[in-house]
CSV table of N, CA and C in Angstrom, one decimal:
chain,number,residue,atom,x,y,z
A,218,UNK,N,194.2,49.2,58.5
A,218,UNK,CA,194.7,48.7,59.8
A,218,UNK,C,195.9,49.4,60.2
A,219,UNK,N,196.5,48.9,61.2
A,219,UNK,CA,197.7,49.5,61.8
A,219,UNK,C,199.0,49.3,60.9
A,220,UNK,N,199.0,48.2,60.2
A,220,UNK,CA,200.1,47.9,59.3
A,220,UNK,C,200.1,48.7,58.0
A,221,UNK,N,201.0,49.6,57.9
A,221,UNK,CA,201.0,50.5,56.7
A,221,UNK,C,201.8,49.9,55.6
A,222,UNK,N,202.7,49.0,55.9
A,222,UNK,CA,203.7,48.5,54.9
A,222,UNK,C,204.7,49.6,54.7
A,223,UNK,N,205.3,49.6,53.6
A,223,UNK,CA,206.2,50.6,53.2
A,223,UNK,C,205.6,52.0,53.1
A,224,UNK,N,206.2,53.0,53.6
A,224,UNK,CA,205.7,54.4,53.5
A,224,UNK,C,206.8,55.2,52.9
A,225,UNK,N,206.5,56.1,52.0
A,225,UNK,CA,207.4,57.0,51.4
A,225,UNK,C,206.7,58.3,51.1
A,226,UNK,N,207.4,59.3,50.6
A,226,UNK,CA,206.7,60.5,50.2
A,226,UNK,C,205.7,60.3,49.0
A,227,UNK,N,205.8,59.1,48.4
A,227,UNK,CA,204.9,58.8,47.3
A,227,UNK,C,203.6,58.1,47.8
A,228,UNK,N,203.5,57.7,49.0
A,228,UNK,CA,202.3,57.0,49.5
A,228,UNK,C,202.7,55.9,50.5
A,229,UNK,N,201.6,55.2,50.9
A,229,UNK,CA,201.7,54.1,51.8
A,229,UNK,C,201.3,52.8,51.1
A,230,UNK,N,202.1,51.8,51.3
A,230,UNK,CA,201.8,50.5,50.6
A,230,UNK,C,200.4,50.1,50.8
A,231,UNK,N,199.8,50.1,52.0
A,231,UNK,CA,198.5,49.6,52.2
A,231,UNK,C,197.4,50.4,51.4
A,232,UNK,N,197.7,51.7,51.1
A,232,UNK,CA,196.7,52.5,50.4
A,232,UNK,C,196.8,52.2,48.9
A,233,UNK,N,198.0,52.1,48.4
A,233,UNK,CA,198.3,51.8,47.0
A,233,UNK,C,197.7,50.4,46.6
A,234,UNK,N,198.0,49.4,47.4
A,234,UNK,CA,197.6,48.1,47.1
A,234,UNK,C,196.0,47.9,47.2
A,235,UNK,N,195.4,48.6,48.2
A,235,UNK,CA,194.0,48.5,48.3
A,235,UNK,C,193.3,49.2,47.1
A,236,UNK,N,193.9,50.3,46.7
A,236,UNK,CA,193.3,51.0,45.6
A,236,UNK,C,193.4,50.2,44.3
A,237,UNK,N,194.6,49.6,44.1
A,237,UNK,CA,194.7,48.8,42.9
A,237,UNK,C,193.8,47.6,42.9
A,238,UNK,N,193.7,46.9,44.1
A,238,UNK,CA,192.8,45.8,44.2
A,238,UNK,C,191.3,46.1,43.9
A,239,UNK,N,190.9,47.3,44.4
A,239,UNK,CA,189.5,47.7,44.2
A,239,UNK,C,189.3,48.0,42.8
A,240,UNK,N,190.2,48.7,42.1
A,240,UNK,CA,190.1,49.0,40.7
A,240,UNK,C,190.1,47.7,39.8
A,241,UNK,N,191.0,46.8,40.2
A,241,UNK,CA,191.0,45.6,39.4
A,241,UNK,C,189.7,44.7,39.6
A,242,UNK,N,189.2,44.7,40.8
A,242,UNK,CA,188.0,44.0,41.1
A,242,UNK,C,186.9,44.5,40.2
A,243,UNK,N,186.8,45.8,40.1
A,243,UNK,CA,185.7,46.4,39.3
A,243,UNK,C,185.9,46.0,37.8
A,244,UNK,N,187.1,46.1,37.3
A,244,UNK,CA,187.4,45.8,35.9
A,244,UNK,C,187.1,44.3,35.7
A,245,UNK,N,187.5,43.4,36.6
A,245,UNK,CA,187.3,42.0,36.4
A,245,UNK,C,185.8,41.6,36.5
A,246,UNK,N,185.1,42.2,37.4
A,246,UNK,CA,183.7,42.0,37.5
A,246,UNK,C,182.9,42.4,36.3
A,247,UNK,N,183.4,43.5,35.7
A,247,UNK,CA,182.7,44.0,34.5
A,247,UNK,C,183.0,43.0,33.3
A,248,UNK,N,184.1,42.2,33.4
A,248,UNK,CA,184.4,41.2,32.4
A,248,UNK,C,183.7,39.9,32.7
A,249,UNK,N,183.0,39.8,33.8
A,249,UNK,CA,182.2,38.6,34.1
A,249,UNK,C,182.9,37.7,35.2
A,250,UNK,N,184.0,38.1,35.8
A,250,UNK,CA,184.6,37.3,36.8
A,250,UNK,C,184.0,37.6,38.2
A,251,UNK,N,184.1,36.6,39.1
A,251,UNK,CA,183.8,36.8,40.5
A,251,UNK,C,185.1,37.1,41.2
A,252,UNK,N,185.1,38.2,42.0
A,252,UNK,CA,186.3,38.6,42.7
A,252,UNK,C,186.0,38.7,44.2
A,253,UNK,N,186.9,38.1,45.0
A,253,UNK,CA,186.8,38.1,46.4
A,253,UNK,C,188.1,38.8,46.9
A,254,UNK,N,187.9,39.9,47.6
A,254,UNK,CA,189.1,40.6,48.2
A,254,UNK,C,189.2,40.1,49.6
A,255,UNK,N,190.5,39.9,50.1
A,255,UNK,CA,190.7,39.5,51.4
A,255,UNK,C,190.5,40.6,52.4
A,256,UNK,N,190.6,41.9,51.9
A,256,UNK,CA,190.2,43.0,52.7
A,256,UNK,C,189.5,44.0,51.7
A,257,UNK,N,188.4,44.6,52.2
A,257,UNK,CA,187.6,45.5,51.5
A,257,UNK,C,187.9,47.0,51.8
A,258,UNK,N,188.5,47.2,53.0
A,258,UNK,CA,188.8,48.6,53.4
A,258,UNK,C,190.0,48.6,54.2
A,259,UNK,N,190.3,49.7,54.9
A,259,UNK,CA,191.5,49.8,55.7
A,259,UNK,C,191.4,49.1,57.0
A,260,UNK,N,191.3,47.8,57.0
A,260,UNK,CA,191.3,47.0,58.2
A,260,UNK,C,192.4,46.0,58.1
A,261,UNK,N,192.9,45.6,59.2
A,261,UNK,CA,194.0,44.6,59.2
A,261,UNK,C,193.3,43.2,59.1
A,262,UNK,N,193.9,42.4,58.2
A,262,UNK,CA,193.5,41.0,58.1
A,262,UNK,C,194.7,40.1,58.2
A,263,UNK,N,194.8,39.2,59.1
A,263,UNK,CA,196.0,38.4,59.4
A,263,UNK,C,196.2,37.5,58.2
A,264,UNK,N,197.5,37.1,58.0
A,264,UNK,CA,197.9,36.2,57.0
A,264,UNK,C,197.1,34.9,57.1
A,265,UNK,N,196.9,34.4,58.3
A,265,UNK,CA,196.1,33.2,58.5
A,265,UNK,C,194.7,33.3,58.0
A,266,UNK,N,194.1,34.5,58.3
A,266,UNK,CA,192.7,34.7,57.9
A,266,UNK,C,192.6,34.9,56.3
A,267,UNK,N,193.6,35.5,55.7
A,267,UNK,CA,193.6,35.7,54.3
A,267,UNK,C,193.7,34.3,53.6
A,268,UNK,N,194.6,33.5,54.1
A,268,UNK,CA,194.7,32.1,53.5
A,268,UNK,C,193.4,31.3,53.8
A,269,UNK,N,192.8,31.5,54.9
A,269,UNK,CA,191.6,30.7,55.2
A,269,UNK,C,190.5,31.2,54.2
A,270,UNK,N,190.4,32.5,54.0
A,270,UNK,CA,189.3,33.0,53.1
A,270,UNK,C,189.6,32.5,51.6
A,271,UNK,N,190.9,32.5,51.2
A,271,UNK,CA,191.2,32.1,49.9
A,271,UNK,C,191.0,30.6,49.7
A,272,UNK,N,191.4,29.8,50.7
A,272,UNK,CA,191.3,28.4,50.6
A,272,UNK,C,189.9,27.9,50.7
A,273,UNK,N,189.0,28.8,51.2
A,273,UNK,CA,187.5,28.4,51.3
A,273,UNK,C,186.8,28.5,50.0
A,274,UNK,N,187.4,29.1,49.0
A,274,UNK,CA,186.7,29.2,47.7
A,274,UNK,C,186.6,27.9,47.0
A,275,UNK,N,185.4,27.5,46.7
A,275,UNK,CA,185.2,26.1,46.2
A,275,UNK,C,185.4,26.1,44.7
A,276,UNK,N,185.1,27.2,44.0
A,276,UNK,CA,185.2,27.2,42.5
A,276,UNK,C,186.7,27.3,42.1
A,277,UNK,N,186.9,27.2,40.8
A,277,UNK,CA,188.3,27.5,40.3
A,277,UNK,C,188.7,28.9,40.6
A,278,UNK,N,189.9,29.1,41.1
A,278,UNK,CA,190.3,30.4,41.6
A,278,UNK,C,191.8,30.6,41.4
A,279,UNK,N,192.2,31.9,41.5
A,279,UNK,CA,193.6,32.3,41.6
A,279,UNK,C,193.7,33.2,42.8
A,280,UNK,N,194.9,33.3,43.3
A,280,UNK,CA,195.2,34.2,44.5
A,280,UNK,C,196.3,35.1,44.1
A,281,UNK,N,196.1,36.4,44.2
A,281,UNK,CA,197.1,37.4,43.9
A,281,UNK,C,197.3,38.3,45.1
A,282,UNK,N,198.4,38.3,45.7
A,282,UNK,CA,198.8,39.1,46.8
A,282,UNK,C,199.5,40.3,46.3
A,283,UNK,N,199.0,41.5,46.6
A,283,UNK,CA,199.6,42.7,46.1
A,283,UNK,C,200.5,43.4,47.1
A,284,UNK,N,201.7,43.8,46.7
A,284,UNK,CA,202.6,44.5,47.6
A,284,UNK,C,203.4,45.6,46.8
A,285,UNK,N,204.0,46.4,47.5
A,285,UNK,CA,205.0,47.4,46.9
A,285,UNK,C,206.3,47.1,47.5
A,286,UNK,N,207.4,47.2,46.8
A,286,UNK,CA,208.7,46.8,47.2
A,286,UNK,C,209.4,47.9,48.0
A,287,UNK,N,210.4,47.5,48.7
A,287,UNK,CA,211.3,48.4,49.5
A,287,UNK,C,212.5,48.7,48.5
A,288,UNK,N,212.4,49.7,47.8
A,288,UNK,CA,213.5,50.1,46.9
A,288,UNK,C,214.0,51.4,47.2
A,289,UNK,N,215.2,51.6,46.7
A,289,UNK,CA,215.8,52.9,46.8
A,289,UNK,C,215.4,53.8,45.6
A,290,UNK,N,216.0,55.0,45.6
A,290,UNK,CA,215.7,56.0,44.6
A,290,UNK,C,216.1,55.5,43.2
A,291,UNK,N,217.0,54.5,43.0
A,291,UNK,CA,217.4,54.1,41.7
A,291,UNK,C,216.7,52.8,41.3
A,292,UNK,N,215.9,52.2,42.2
A,292,UNK,CA,215.2,50.9,41.8
A,292,UNK,C,213.8,51.2,41.4
A,293,UNK,N,213.4,50.6,40.3
A,293,UNK,CA,212.1,50.8,39.7
A,293,UNK,C,211.7,49.5,39.0
A,294,UNK,N,210.4,49.2,39.0
A,294,UNK,CA,209.9,48.1,38.2
A,294,UNK,C,209.0,47.2,39.0
A,295,UNK,N,208.4,46.2,38.2
A,295,UNK,CA,207.5,45.2,38.8
A,295,UNK,C,208.1,43.8,38.8
A,296,UNK,N,207.7,43.0,39.7
A,296,UNK,CA,208.2,41.6,39.8
A,296,UNK,C,207.1,40.7,40.4
A,297,UNK,N,207.2,39.5,40.0
A,297,UNK,CA,206.2,38.4,40.5
A,297,UNK,C,207.0,37.4,41.3
A,298,UNK,N,206.4,36.8,42.3
A,298,UNK,CA,206.9,35.7,43.0
A,298,UNK,C,206.0,34.6,43.0
A,299,UNK,N,206.5,33.4,42.8
A,299,UNK,CA,205.8,32.1,42.9
A,299,UNK,C,206.5,31.3,43.9
A,300,UNK,N,205.8,30.2,44.4
A,300,UNK,CA,206.4,29.3,45.3
A,300,UNK,C,207.5,28.5,44.6
A,301,UNK,N,208.7,28.4,45.3
A,301,UNK,CA,209.8,27.6,44.7
A,301,UNK,C,209.3,26.1,44.8
A,302,UNK,N,209.6,25.4,43.7
A,302,UNK,CA,209.2,24.0,43.7
A,302,UNK,C,210.0,23.2,44.8
A,303,UNK,N,209.4,22.2,45.3
A,303,UNK,CA,210.1,21.3,46.3
A,303,UNK,C,211.4,20.8,45.7
A,304,UNK,N,212.4,20.9,46.5
A,304,UNK,CA,213.8,20.4,46.1
A,304,UNK,C,214.6,21.4,45.4
A,305,UNK,N,214.1,22.7,45.3
A,305,UNK,CA,214.9,23.7,44.6
A,305,UNK,C,215.1,24.9,45.6
A,306,UNK,N,216.2,25.6,45.4
A,306,UNK,CA,216.4,26.8,46.2
A,306,UNK,C,215.5,28.0,45.7
A,307,UNK,N,215.4,28.9,46.6
A,307,UNK,CA,214.7,30.1,46.2
A,307,UNK,C,215.6,31.0,45.3
A,308,UNK,N,215.0,32.0,44.7
A,308,UNK,CA,215.8,32.9,43.9
A,308,UNK,C,215.9,34.3,44.7
A,309,UNK,N,215.4,34.3,45.9
A,309,UNK,CA,215.4,35.5,46.7
A,309,UNK,C,216.6,35.6,47.7
A,310,UNK,N,217.3,34.5,47.8
A,310,UNK,CA,218.4,34.4,48.8
A,310,UNK,C,218.0,34.2,50.2
A,311,UNK,N,216.7,34.0,50.5
A,311,UNK,CA,216.2,33.9,51.8
A,311,UNK,C,216.7,32.7,52.5
A,312,UNK,N,217.1,31.7,51.8
A,312,UNK,CA,217.6,30.5,52.4
A,312,UNK,C,219.0,30.1,51.8
A,313,UNK,N,219.6,31.0,51.2
A,313,UNK,CA,220.9,30.7,50.5
A,313,UNK,C,220.7,29.8,49.3
A,314,UNK,N,221.6,28.9,49.2
A,314,UNK,CA,221.5,28.0,48.0
A,314,UNK,C,221.0,26.7,48.4
A,315,UNK,N,220.6,26.6,49.7
A,315,UNK,CA,220.1,25.3,50.2
A,315,UNK,C,218.6,25.1,49.8
A,316,UNK,N,218.4,24.0,49.0
A,316,UNK,CA,217.0,23.7,48.6
A,316,UNK,C,216.2,23.2,49.8
A,317,UNK,N,214.9,23.4,49.7
A,317,UNK,CA,214.0,22.9,50.7
A,317,UNK,C,213.3,21.7,50.1
A,318,UNK,N,213.4,20.6,50.7
A,318,UNK,CA,212.8,19.4,50.1
A,318,UNK,C,211.3,19.2,50.4
A,319,UNK,N,210.8,20.1,51.3
A,319,UNK,CA,209.4,19.9,51.8
A,319,UNK,C,208.4,20.3,50.6
A,320,UNK,N,207.4,19.6,50.5
A,320,UNK,CA,206.3,19.8,49.6
A,320,UNK,C,205.2,20.5,50.3
A,321,UNK,N,204.9,21.8,49.9
A,321,UNK,CA,203.9,22.6,50.6
A,321,UNK,C,202.6,22.5,49.8
A,322,UNK,N,201.4,22.8,50.5
A,322,UNK,CA,200.2,22.8,49.7
A,322,UNK,C,200.2,23.6,48.5
A,323,UNK,N,200.9,24.7,48.5
A,323,UNK,CA,201.0,25.6,47.3
A,323,UNK,C,201.7,25.0,46.1
A,324,UNK,N,202.6,24.0,46.4
A,324,UNK,CA,203.3,23.3,45.3
A,324,UNK,C,202.5,22.5,44.4
A,325,UNK,N,201.3,22.2,44.8
A,325,UNK,CA,200.4,21.4,43.9
A,325,UNK,C,200.1,22.2,42.6
A,326,UNK,N,200.2,23.5,42.7
A,326,UNK,CA,199.9,24.3,41.5
A,326,UNK,C,201.1,25.0,40.9
A,327,UNK,N,202.3,24.4,41.0
A,327,UNK,CA,203.5,25.1,40.6
A,327,UNK,C,203.4,25.6,39.1
A,328,UNK,N,202.9,24.7,38.2
A,328,UNK,CA,202.9,25.1,36.8
A,328,UNK,C,201.8,26.2,36.6
A,329,UNK,N,200.7,26.1,37.2
A,329,UNK,CA,199.6,27.1,37.0
A,329,UNK,C,200.0,28.4,37.6
A,330,UNK,N,200.7,28.4,38.7
A,330,UNK,CA,201.2,29.6,39.4
A,330,UNK,C,202.3,30.3,38.5
A,331,UNK,N,203.1,29.5,37.9
A,331,UNK,CA,204.1,30.1,36.9
A,331,UNK,C,203.4,30.7,35.7
A,332,UNK,N,202.4,30.1,35.2
A,332,UNK,CA,201.7,30.6,34.1
A,332,UNK,C,201.0,31.9,34.5
A,333,UNK,N,200.4,31.9,35.6
A,333,UNK,CA,199.8,33.2,36.1
A,333,UNK,C,200.8,34.3,36.3
A,334,UNK,N,201.9,34.0,36.9
A,334,UNK,CA,203.0,35.0,37.1
A,334,UNK,C,203.4,35.5,35.7
A,335,UNK,N,203.6,34.7,34.7
A,335,UNK,CA,204.1,35.1,33.4
A,335,UNK,C,203.1,36.0,32.8
A,336,UNK,N,201.8,35.7,32.8
A,336,UNK,CA,200.8,36.5,32.2
A,336,UNK,C,200.7,37.8,32.9
A,337,UNK,N,200.7,37.9,34.2
A,337,UNK,CA,200.6,39.1,34.9
A,337,UNK,C,201.8,40.0,34.7
A,338,UNK,N,203.0,39.4,34.8
A,338,UNK,CA,204.2,40.2,34.7
A,338,UNK,C,204.2,40.8,33.3
A,339,UNK,N,204.0,40.1,32.3
A,339,UNK,CA,204.0,40.7,30.9
A,339,UNK,C,203.0,41.8,30.8
A,340,UNK,N,201.8,41.6,31.3
A,340,UNK,CA,200.7,42.6,31.2
A,340,UNK,C,201.1,43.9,32.0
A,341,UNK,N,201.7,43.7,33.2
A,341,UNK,CA,202.0,44.9,34.0
A,341,UNK,C,203.2,45.7,33.4
A,342,UNK,N,204.2,45.0,32.9
A,342,UNK,CA,205.3,45.6,32.3
A,342,UNK,C,204.9,46.4,31.0
A,343,UNK,N,204.1,45.8,30.2
A,343,UNK,CA,203.7,46.5,29.0
A,343,UNK,C,202.7,47.6,29.3
A,344,UNK,N,201.8,47.4,30.2
A,344,UNK,CA,200.7,48.4,30.5
A,344,UNK,C,201.3,49.6,31.3
A,345,UNK,N,202.2,49.4,32.2
A,345,UNK,CA,202.7,50.5,33.0
A,345,UNK,C,204.0,51.0,32.4
A,346,UNK,N,204.5,50.4,31.4
A,346,UNK,CA,205.8,50.8,30.7
A,346,UNK,C,206.9,51.0,31.8
A,347,UNK,N,207.1,49.9,32.5
A,347,UNK,CA,208.1,50.0,33.6
A,347,UNK,C,209.1,48.9,33.4
A,348,UNK,N,210.1,48.9,34.2
A,348,UNK,CA,211.2,47.8,34.1
A,348,UNK,C,210.6,46.5,34.5
A,349,UNK,N,211.1,45.4,33.9
A,349,UNK,CA,210.7,44.1,34.2
A,349,UNK,C,211.7,43.5,35.1
A,350,UNK,N,211.4,43.4,36.4
A,350,UNK,CA,212.3,42.8,37.4
A,350,UNK,C,212.2,41.3,37.5
A,351,UNK,N,211.3,40.7,36.6
A,351,UNK,CA,211.2,39.3,36.5
A,351,UNK,C,210.3,38.5,37.4
A,352,UNK,N,210.4,37.2,37.3
A,352,UNK,CA,209.6,36.3,38.1
A,352,UNK,C,210.6,35.6,39.0
A,353,UNK,N,210.4,35.6,40.3
A,353,UNK,CA,211.3,35.0,41.2
A,353,UNK,C,210.6,33.9,42.0
A,354,UNK,N,211.4,33.0,42.6
A,354,UNK,CA,210.8,31.9,43.4
A,354,UNK,C,211.2,32.2,44.8
A,355,UNK,N,210.1,32.1,45.7
A,355,UNK,CA,210.3,32.3,47.1
A,355,UNK,C,209.5,31.3,47.9
A,356,UNK,N,209.6,31.3,49.2
A,356,UNK,CA,208.8,30.4,50.0
A,356,UNK,C,208.1,31.3,51.1
A,357,UNK,N,207.4,32.3,50.6
A,357,UNK,CA,206.6,33.2,51.5
A,357,UNK,C,205.5,32.4,52.0
A,358,UNK,N,205.1,32.6,53.3
A,358,UNK,CA,204.1,31.8,53.9
A,358,UNK,C,202.8,31.8,53.2
A,359,UNK,N,202.4,32.9,52.6
A,359,UNK,CA,201.2,33.0,51.8
A,359,UNK,C,201.2,32.1,50.6
A,360,UNK,N,202.4,31.9,50.0
A,360,UNK,CA,202.5,31.0,48.9
A,360,UNK,C,202.5,29.5,49.3
A,361,UNK,N,203.1,29.3,50.4
A,361,UNK,CA,203.2,27.9,50.9
A,361,UNK,C,201.9,27.3,51.3
A,362,UNK,N,201.0,28.2,51.9
A,362,UNK,CA,199.8,27.6,52.5
A,362,UNK,C,198.6,27.7,51.6
A,363,UNK,N,198.7,28.2,50.4
A,363,UNK,CA,197.5,28.4,49.5
A,363,UNK,C,197.3,27.2,48.7
A,364,UNK,N,196.1,26.9,48.3
A,364,UNK,CA,195.7,25.7,47.6
A,364,UNK,C,195.3,25.9,46.2
A,365,UNK,N,195.4,27.2,45.7
A,365,UNK,CA,195.1,27.5,44.3
A,365,UNK,C,196.3,28.2,43.7
A,366,UNK,N,196.3,28.3,42.4
A,366,UNK,CA,197.5,29.0,41.7
A,366,UNK,C,197.6,30.4,42.4
A,367,UNK,N,198.8,30.8,42.7
A,367,UNK,CA,199.0,32.0,43.5
A,367,UNK,C,200.3,32.7,43.1
A,368,UNK,N,200.3,34.0,43.3
A,368,UNK,CA,201.5,34.8,43.1
A,368,UNK,C,201.5,35.9,44.1
A,369,UNK,N,202.7,36.4,44.4
A,369,UNK,CA,202.9,37.7,45.1
A,369,UNK,C,203.3,38.6,44.1
A,370,UNK,N,202.6,39.7,43.9
A,370,UNK,CA,202.8,40.7,42.9
A,370,UNK,C,203.4,42.0,43.5
A,371,UNK,N,204.6,42.3,43.2
A,371,UNK,CA,205.3,43.5,43.7
A,371,UNK,C,205.0,44.6,42.6
A,372,UNK,N,204.1,45.5,43.0
A,372,UNK,CA,203.7,46.5,42.0
A,372,UNK,C,204.7,47.6,41.7
A,373,UNK,N,205.8,47.7,42.5
A,373,UNK,CA,206.8,48.7,42.2
A,373,UNK,C,207.5,49.1,43.5
A,374,UNK,N,208.3,50.1,43.4
A,374,UNK,CA,209.2,50.5,44.5
A,374,UNK,C,208.7,51.9,44.9
A,375,UNK,N,208.1,52.1,46.0
A,375,UNK,CA,207.6,53.4,46.5
A,375,UNK,C,208.7,54.4,46.7
A,376,UNK,N,210.0,53.9,46.9
A,376,UNK,CA,211.1,54.8,47.2
A,376,UNK,C,211.6,55.5,45.9
A,377,UNK,N,211.2,55.1,44.8
A,377,UNK,CA,211.7,55.6,43.5
A,377,UNK,C,211.1,57.0,43.2
A,378,UNK,N,211.8,58.0,42.7
A,378,UNK,CA,211.2,59.3,42.4
A,378,UNK,C,210.1,59.2,41.4
A,379,UNK,N,210.1,58.3,40.5
A,379,UNK,CA,209.0,58.2,39.6
A,379,UNK,C,207.8,57.3,40.0
A,380,UNK,N,207.9,56.9,41.3
A,380,UNK,CA,206.9,55.9,41.8
A,380,UNK,C,205.5,56.5,41.8
A,381,UNK,N,205.4,57.8,42.1
A,381,UNK,CA,204.0,58.4,42.0
A,381,UNK,C,203.4,58.3,40.6
A,382,UNK,N,204.2,58.6,39.6
A,382,UNK,CA,203.8,58.4,38.2
A,382,UNK,C,203.5,56.9,37.9
A,383,UNK,N,204.4,56.0,38.3
A,383,UNK,CA,204.3,54.6,38.1
A,383,UNK,C,203.0,54.1,38.8
A,384,UNK,N,202.8,54.5,40.1
A,384,UNK,CA,201.6,54.1,40.8
A,384,UNK,C,200.4,54.5,40.1
A,385,UNK,N,200.3,55.7,39.6
A,385,UNK,CA,199.2,56.2,38.8
A,385,UNK,C,198.9,55.3,37.6
A,386,UNK,N,200.0,55.0,36.9
A,386,UNK,CA,199.9,54.1,35.7
A,386,UNK,C,199.3,52.8,36.1
A,387,UNK,N,199.8,52.2,37.2
A,387,UNK,CA,199.3,50.9,37.6
A,387,UNK,C,197.8,51.0,38.0
A,388,UNK,N,197.4,52.1,38.7
A,388,UNK,CA,196.1,52.2,39.1
A,388,UNK,C,195.1,52.5,37.9
A,389,UNK,N,195.7,53.0,36.9
A,389,UNK,CA,194.8,53.3,35.7
A,389,UNK,C,194.7,52.1,34.8
A,390,UNK,N,195.5,51.0,35.0
A,390,UNK,CA,195.4,49.8,34.2
A,390,UNK,C,194.1,49.1,34.3
A,391,UNK,N,193.4,49.3,35.5
A,391,UNK,CA,192.1,48.6,35.7
A,391,UNK,C,191.1,49.0,34.7
């Protein structure tokens, strides 16, 4: 679609994330899992539509939203985001130190989302041999509105000189 996300000399976010998603789908399906992608090709899918598709899944499921970070030439690594629990501040600074008391649909799976983030973060850091930027808490709309365990996975920083190598490592993890 028209939204490319971050672009750098190392590639475009939309291309990297779609490639990683398609490779992961193949690997997971070969292991017996059912995988539903919110986009199959280079088409735009609104956040509302992505949430609608994910929330329509009746079986046990997880939701992983893939992104690449906006980093400079010295920033490198992977990080996960889960929804900040009700009554706690985020760790992203998006709302300062003020906690949000609201309980969002995504908060029903706080523990499961943290377990998912921990497993994915460890696997990515070990598999891609990159820096561990940690697990952070945010209130991104896609995390607030989801009804299954969910994470936003930041695959790396496209602005880093080693991003091309790092992106290839991530794509080969599938």
